[in-house]
GROMACS .gro file of N, CA and C in nm:
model
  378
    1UNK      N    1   1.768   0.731  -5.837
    1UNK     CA    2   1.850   0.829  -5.770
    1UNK      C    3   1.887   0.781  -5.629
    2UNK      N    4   1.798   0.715  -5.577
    2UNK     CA    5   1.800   0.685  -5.464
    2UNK      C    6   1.935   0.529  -5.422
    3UNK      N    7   1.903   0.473  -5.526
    3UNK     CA    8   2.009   0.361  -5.525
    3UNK      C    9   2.174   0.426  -5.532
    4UNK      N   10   2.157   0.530  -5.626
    4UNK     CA   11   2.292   0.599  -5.650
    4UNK      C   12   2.355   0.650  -5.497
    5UNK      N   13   2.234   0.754  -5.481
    5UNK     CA   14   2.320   0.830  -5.348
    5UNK      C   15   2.368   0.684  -5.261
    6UNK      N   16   2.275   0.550  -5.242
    6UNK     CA   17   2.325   0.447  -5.160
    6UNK      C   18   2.470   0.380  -5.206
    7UNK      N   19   2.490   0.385  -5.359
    7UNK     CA   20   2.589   0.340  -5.386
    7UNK      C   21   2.734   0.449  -5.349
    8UNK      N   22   2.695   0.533  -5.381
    8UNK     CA   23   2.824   0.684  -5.372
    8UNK      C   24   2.902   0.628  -5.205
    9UNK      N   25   2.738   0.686  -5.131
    9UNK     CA   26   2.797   0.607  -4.972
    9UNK      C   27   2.892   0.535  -4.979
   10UNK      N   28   2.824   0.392  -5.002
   10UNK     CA   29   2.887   0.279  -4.968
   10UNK      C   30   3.060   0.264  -5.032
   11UNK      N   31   3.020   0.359  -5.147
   11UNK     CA   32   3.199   0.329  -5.256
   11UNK      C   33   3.259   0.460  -5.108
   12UNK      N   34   3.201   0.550  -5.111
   12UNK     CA   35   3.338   0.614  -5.020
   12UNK      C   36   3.330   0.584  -4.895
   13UNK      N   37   3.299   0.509  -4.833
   13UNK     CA   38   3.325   0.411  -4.692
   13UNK      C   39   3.413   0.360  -4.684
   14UNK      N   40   3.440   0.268  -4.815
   14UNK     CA   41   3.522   0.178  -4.840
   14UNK      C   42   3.647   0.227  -4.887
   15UNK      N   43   3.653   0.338  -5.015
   15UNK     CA   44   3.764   0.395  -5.016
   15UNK      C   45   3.884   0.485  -4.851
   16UNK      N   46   3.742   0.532  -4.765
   16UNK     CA   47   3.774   0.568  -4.660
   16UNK      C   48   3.842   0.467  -4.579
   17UNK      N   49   3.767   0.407  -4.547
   17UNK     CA   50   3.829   0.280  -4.491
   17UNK      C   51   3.966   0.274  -4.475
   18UNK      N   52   3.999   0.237  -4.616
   18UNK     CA   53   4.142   0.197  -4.677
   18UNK      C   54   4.249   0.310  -4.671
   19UNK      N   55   4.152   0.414  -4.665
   19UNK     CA   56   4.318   0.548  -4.643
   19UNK      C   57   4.334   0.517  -4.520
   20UNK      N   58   4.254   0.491  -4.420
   20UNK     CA   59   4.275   0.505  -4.271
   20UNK      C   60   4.376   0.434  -4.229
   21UNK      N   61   4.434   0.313  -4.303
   21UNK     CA   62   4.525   0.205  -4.261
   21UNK      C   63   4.692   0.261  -4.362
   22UNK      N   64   4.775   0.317  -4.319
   22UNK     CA   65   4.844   0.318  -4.402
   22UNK      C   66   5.010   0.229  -4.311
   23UNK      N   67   5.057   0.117  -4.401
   23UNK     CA   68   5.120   0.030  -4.370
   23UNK      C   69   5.277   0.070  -4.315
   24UNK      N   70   5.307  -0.015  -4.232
   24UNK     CA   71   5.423   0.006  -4.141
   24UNK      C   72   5.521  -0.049  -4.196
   25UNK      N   73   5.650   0.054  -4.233
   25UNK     CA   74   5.749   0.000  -4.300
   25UNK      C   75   5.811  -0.124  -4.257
   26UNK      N   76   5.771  -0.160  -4.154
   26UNK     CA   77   5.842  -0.334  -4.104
   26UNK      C   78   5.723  -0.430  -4.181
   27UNK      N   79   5.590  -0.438  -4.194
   27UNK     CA   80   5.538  -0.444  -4.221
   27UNK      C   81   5.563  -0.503  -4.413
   28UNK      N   82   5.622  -0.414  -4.451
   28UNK     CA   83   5.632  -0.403  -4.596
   28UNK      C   84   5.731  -0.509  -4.602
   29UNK      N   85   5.823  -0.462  -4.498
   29UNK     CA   86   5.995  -0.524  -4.511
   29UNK      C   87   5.959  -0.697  -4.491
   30UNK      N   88   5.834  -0.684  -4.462
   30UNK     CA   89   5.774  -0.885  -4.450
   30UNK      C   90   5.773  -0.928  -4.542
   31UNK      N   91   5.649  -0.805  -4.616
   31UNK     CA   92   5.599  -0.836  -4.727
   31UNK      C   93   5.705  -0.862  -4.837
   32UNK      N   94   5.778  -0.781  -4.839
   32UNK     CA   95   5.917  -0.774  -4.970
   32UNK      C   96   5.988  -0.951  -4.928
   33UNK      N   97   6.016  -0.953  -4.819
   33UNK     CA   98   6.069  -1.062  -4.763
   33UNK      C   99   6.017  -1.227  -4.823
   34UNK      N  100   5.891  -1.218  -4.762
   34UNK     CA  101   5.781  -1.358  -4.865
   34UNK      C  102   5.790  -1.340  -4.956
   35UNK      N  103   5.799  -1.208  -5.037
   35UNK     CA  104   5.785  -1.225  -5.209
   35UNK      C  105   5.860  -1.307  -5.310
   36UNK      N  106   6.028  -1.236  -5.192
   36UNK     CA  107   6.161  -1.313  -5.272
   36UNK      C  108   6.197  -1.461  -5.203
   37UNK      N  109   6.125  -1.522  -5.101
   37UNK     CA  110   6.125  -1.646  -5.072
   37UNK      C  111   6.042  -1.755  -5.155
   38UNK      N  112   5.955  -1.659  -5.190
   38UNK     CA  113   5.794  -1.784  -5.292
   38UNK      C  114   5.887  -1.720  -5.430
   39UNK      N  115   5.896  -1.636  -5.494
   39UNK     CA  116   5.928  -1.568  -5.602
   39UNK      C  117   6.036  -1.568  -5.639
   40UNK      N  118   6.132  -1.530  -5.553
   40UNK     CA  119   6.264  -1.502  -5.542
   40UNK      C  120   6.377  -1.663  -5.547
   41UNK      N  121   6.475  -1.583  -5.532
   41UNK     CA  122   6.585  -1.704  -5.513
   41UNK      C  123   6.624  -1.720  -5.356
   42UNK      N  124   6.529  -1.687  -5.315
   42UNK     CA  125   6.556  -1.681  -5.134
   42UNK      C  126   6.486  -1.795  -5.100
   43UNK      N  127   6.514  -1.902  -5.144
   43UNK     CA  128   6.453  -2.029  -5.066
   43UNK      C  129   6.553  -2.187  -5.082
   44UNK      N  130   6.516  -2.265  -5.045
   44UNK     CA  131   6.649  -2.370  -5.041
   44UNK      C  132   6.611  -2.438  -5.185
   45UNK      N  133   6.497  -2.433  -5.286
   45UNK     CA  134   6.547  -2.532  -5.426
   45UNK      C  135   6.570  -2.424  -5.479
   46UNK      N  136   6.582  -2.286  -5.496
   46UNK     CA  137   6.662  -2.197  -5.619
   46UNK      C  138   6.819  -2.225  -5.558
   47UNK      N  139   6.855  -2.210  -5.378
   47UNK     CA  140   6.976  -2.265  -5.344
   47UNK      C  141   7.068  -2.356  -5.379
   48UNK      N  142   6.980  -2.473  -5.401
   48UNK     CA  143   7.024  -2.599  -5.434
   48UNK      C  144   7.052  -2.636  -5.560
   49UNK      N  145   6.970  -2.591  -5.643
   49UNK     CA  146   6.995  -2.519  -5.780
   49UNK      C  147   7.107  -2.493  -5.881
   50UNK      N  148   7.126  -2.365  -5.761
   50UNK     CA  149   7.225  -2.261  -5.784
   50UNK      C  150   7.368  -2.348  -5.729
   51UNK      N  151   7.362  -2.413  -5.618
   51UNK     CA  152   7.508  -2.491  -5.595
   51UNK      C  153   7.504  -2.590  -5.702
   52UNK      N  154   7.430  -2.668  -5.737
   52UNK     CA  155   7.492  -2.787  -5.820
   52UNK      C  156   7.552  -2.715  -5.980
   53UNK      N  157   7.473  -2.617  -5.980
   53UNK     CA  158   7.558  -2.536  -6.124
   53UNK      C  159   7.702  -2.490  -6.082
   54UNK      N  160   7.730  -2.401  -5.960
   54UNK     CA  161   7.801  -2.361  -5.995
   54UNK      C  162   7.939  -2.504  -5.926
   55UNK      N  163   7.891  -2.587  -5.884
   55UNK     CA  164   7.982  -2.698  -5.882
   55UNK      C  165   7.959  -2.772  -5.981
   56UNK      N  166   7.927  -2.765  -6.058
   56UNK     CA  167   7.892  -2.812  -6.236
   56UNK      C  168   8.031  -2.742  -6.294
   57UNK      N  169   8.029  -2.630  -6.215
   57UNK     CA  170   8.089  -2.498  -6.310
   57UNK      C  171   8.292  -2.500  -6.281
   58UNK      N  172   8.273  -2.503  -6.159
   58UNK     CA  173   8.421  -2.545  -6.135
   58UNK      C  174   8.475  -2.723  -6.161
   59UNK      N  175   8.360  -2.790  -6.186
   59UNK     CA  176   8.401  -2.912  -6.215
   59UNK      C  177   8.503  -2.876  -6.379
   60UNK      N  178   8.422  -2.833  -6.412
   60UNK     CA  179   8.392  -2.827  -6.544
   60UNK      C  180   8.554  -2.695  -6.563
   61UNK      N  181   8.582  -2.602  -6.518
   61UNK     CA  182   8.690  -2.544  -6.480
   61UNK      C  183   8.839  -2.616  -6.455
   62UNK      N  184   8.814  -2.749  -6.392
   62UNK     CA  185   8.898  -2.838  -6.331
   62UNK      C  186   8.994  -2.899  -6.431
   63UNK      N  187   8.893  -3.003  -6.526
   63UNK     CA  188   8.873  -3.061  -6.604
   63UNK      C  189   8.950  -2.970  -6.718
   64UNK      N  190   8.923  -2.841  -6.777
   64UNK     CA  191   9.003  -2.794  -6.863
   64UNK      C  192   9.146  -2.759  -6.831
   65UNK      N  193   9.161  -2.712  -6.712
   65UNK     CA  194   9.281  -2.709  -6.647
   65UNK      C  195   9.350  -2.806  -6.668
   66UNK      N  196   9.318  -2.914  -6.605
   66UNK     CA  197   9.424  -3.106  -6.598
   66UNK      C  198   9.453  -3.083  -6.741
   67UNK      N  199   9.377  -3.077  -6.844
   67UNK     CA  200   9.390  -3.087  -7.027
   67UNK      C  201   9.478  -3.015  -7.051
   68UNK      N  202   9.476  -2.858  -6.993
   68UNK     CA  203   9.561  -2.758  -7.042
   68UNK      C  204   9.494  -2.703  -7.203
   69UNK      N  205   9.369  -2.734  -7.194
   69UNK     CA  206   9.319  -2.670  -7.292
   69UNK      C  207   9.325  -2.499  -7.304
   70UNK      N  208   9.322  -2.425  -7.165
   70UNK     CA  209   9.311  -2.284  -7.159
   70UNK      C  210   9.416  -2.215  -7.230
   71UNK      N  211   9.548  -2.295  -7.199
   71UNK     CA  212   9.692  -2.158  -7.199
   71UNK      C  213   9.706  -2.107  -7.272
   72UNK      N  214   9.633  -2.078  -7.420
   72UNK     CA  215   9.732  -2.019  -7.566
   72UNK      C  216   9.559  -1.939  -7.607
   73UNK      N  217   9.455  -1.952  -7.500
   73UNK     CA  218   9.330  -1.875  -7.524
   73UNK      C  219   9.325  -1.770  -7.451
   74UNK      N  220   9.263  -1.659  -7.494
   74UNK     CA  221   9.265  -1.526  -7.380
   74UNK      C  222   9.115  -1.562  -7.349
   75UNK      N  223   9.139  -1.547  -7.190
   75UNK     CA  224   9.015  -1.566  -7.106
   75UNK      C  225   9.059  -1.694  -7.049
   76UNK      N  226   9.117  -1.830  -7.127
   76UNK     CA  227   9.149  -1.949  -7.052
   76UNK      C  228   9.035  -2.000  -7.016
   77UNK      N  229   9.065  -2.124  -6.943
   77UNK     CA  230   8.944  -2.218  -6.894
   77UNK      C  231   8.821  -2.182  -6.921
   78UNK      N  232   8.816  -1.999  -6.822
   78UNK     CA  233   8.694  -1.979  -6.803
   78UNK      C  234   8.618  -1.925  -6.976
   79UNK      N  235   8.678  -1.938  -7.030
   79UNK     CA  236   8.608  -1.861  -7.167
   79UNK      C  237   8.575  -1.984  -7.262
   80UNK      N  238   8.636  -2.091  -7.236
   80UNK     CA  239   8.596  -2.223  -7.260
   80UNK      C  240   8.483  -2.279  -7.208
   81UNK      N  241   8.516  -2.282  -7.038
   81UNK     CA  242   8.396  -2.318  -6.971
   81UNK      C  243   8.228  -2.278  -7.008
   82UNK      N  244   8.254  -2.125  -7.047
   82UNK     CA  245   8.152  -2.017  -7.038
   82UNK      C  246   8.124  -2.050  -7.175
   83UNK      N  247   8.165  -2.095  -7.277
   83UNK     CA  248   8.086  -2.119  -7.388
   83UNK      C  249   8.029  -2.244  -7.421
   84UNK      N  250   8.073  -2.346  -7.278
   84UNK     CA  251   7.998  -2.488  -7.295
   84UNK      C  252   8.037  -2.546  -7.354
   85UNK      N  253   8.158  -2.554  -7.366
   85UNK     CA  254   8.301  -2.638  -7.401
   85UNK      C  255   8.311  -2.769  -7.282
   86UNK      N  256   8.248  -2.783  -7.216
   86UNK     CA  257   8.273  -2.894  -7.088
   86UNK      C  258   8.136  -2.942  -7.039
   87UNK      N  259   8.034  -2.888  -7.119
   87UNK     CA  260   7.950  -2.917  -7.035
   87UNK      C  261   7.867  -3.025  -7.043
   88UNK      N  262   7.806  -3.063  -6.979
   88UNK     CA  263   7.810  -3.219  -6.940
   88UNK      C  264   7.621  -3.247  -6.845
   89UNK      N  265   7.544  -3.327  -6.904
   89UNK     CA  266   7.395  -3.296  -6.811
   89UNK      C  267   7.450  -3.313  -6.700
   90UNK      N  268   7.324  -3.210  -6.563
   90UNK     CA  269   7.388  -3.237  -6.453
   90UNK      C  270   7.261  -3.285  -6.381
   91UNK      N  271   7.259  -3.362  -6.305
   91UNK     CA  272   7.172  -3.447  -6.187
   91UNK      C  273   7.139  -3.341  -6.115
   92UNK      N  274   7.004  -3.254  -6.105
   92UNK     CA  275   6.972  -3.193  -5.985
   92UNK      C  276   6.823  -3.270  -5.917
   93UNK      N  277   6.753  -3.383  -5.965
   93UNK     CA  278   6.723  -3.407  -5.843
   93UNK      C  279   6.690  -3.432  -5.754
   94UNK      N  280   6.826  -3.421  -5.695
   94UNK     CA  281   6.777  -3.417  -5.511
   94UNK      C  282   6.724  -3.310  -5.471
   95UNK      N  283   6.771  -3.184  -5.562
   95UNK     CA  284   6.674  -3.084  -5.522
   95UNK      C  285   6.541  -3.060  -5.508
   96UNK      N  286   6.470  -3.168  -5.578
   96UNK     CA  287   6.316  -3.184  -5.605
   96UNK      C  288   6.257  -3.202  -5.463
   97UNK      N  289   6.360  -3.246  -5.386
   97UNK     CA  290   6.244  -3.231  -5.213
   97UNK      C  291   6.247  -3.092  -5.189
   98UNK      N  292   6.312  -3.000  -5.206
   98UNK     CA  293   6.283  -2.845  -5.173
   98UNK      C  294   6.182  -2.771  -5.260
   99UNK      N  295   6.153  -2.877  -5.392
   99UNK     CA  296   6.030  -2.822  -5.493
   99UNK      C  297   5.907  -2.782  -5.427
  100UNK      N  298   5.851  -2.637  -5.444
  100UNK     CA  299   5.716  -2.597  -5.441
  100UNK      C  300   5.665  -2.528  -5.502
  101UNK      N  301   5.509  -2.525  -5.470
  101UNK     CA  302   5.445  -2.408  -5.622
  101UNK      C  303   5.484  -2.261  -5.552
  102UNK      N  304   5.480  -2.177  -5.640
  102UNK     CA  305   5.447  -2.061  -5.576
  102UNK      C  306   5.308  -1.992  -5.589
  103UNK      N  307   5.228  -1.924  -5.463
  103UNK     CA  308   5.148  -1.880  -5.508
  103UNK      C  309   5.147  -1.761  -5.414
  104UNK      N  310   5.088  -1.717  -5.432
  104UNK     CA  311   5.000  -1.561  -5.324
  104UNK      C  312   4.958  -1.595  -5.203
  105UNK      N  313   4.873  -1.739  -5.195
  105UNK     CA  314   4.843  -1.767  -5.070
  105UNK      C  315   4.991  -1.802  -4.959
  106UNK      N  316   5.104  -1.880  -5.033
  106UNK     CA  317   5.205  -1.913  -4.951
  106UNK      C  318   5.273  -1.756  -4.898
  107UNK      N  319   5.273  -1.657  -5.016
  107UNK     CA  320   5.311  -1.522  -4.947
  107UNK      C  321   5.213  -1.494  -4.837
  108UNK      N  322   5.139  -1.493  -4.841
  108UNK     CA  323   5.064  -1.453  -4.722
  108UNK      C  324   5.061  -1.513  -4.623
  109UNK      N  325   5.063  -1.619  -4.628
  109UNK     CA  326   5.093  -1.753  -4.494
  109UNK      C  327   5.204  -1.711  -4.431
  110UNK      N  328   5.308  -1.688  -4.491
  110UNK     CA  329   5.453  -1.672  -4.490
  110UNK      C  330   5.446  -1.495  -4.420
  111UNK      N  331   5.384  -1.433  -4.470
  111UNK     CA  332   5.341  -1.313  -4.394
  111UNK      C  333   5.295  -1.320  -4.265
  112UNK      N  334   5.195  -1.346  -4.286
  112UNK     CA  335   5.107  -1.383  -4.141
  112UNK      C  336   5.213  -1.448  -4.028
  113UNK      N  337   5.298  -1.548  -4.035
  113UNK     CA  338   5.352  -1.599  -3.983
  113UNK      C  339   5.466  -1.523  -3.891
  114UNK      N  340   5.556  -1.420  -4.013
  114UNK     CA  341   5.649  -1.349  -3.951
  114UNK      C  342   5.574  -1.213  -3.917
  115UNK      N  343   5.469  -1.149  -3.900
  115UNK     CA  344   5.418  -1.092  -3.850
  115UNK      C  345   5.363  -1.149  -3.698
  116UNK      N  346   5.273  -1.232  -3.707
  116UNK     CA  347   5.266  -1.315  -3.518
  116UNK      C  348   5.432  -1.345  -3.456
  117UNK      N  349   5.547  -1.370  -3.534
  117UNK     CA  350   5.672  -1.406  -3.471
  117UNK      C  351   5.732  -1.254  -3.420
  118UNK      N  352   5.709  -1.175  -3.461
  118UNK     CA  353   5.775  -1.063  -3.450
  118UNK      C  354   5.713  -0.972  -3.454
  119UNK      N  355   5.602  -0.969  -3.399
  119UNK     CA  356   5.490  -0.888  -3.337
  119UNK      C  357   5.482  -0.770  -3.418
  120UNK      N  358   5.450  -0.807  -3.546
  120UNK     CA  359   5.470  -0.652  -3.594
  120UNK      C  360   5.329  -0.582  -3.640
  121UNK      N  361   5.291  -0.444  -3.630
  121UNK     CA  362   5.126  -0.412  -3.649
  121UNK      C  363   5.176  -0.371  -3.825
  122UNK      N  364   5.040  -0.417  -3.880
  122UNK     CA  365   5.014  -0.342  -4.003
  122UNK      C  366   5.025  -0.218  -4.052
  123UNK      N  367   4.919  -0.169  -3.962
  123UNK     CA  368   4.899  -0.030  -3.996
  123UNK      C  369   4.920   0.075  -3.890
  124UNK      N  370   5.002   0.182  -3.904
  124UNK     CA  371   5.003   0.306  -3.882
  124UNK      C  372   4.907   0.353  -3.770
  125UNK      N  373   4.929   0.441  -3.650
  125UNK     CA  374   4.850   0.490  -3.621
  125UNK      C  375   4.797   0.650  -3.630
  126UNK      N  376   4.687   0.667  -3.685
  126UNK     CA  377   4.668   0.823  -3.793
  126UNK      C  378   4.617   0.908  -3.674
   0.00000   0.00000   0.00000
């Protein structure tokens, strides 16, 4: 019995604890921020990525045009293009120097960081 009442304590300390801090919407707006930089397409190899396709994509646009393959299709080029009628492997990379893992720790680094830059507090004052 005696271990229990010690455990009950100790669990609502800790639950206490944790209500006491409730987080500052700038705070969050970090957090959301690192998520879509490690996670997201908010970083320079989903960027880099994303340009060599879509200059893949107007290459590839170009190319049916000069042919004149589009004119007698509804949609044209692009309905050609879009079904991979032109498409061709593409070299990405050079993008491989912007390659990294993602993990939880880089969100948090990445947190920590723009939190000391921009002085922002965690938690709320109750």
């Amino acid at each position: 019995m005696k271990y229990l009442v010690t455990l009950l304590l100790l669990f609502s300390q800790v639950s206490h604890s944790s209500e006491n801090c409730i987080v500052t919407d700038e705070y969050n707006a970090i957090r959301k921020e690192a998520r879509e930089i490690v996670y997201g397409n908010d970083n320079s190899f989903a960027r880099c990525k994303k340009s060599v396709e879509m200059a893949e994509y107007w290459r590839a646009m170009a190319k049916c045009e000069s042919y004149g393959d589009g004119r007698d299709i509804g949609g044209g080029c692009a309905h050609l293009v879009g079904r991979g009628r032109y498409q061709e492997p593409v070299d990405m990379s050079h993008c491989d120097v912007f390659k990294f893992e993602p993990s939880r720790d880089l969100v948090n680094e990445i947190v920590e960081e723009q939190v000391q830059a921009r002085g922002v507090r965690r938690c709320k004052n109750i």
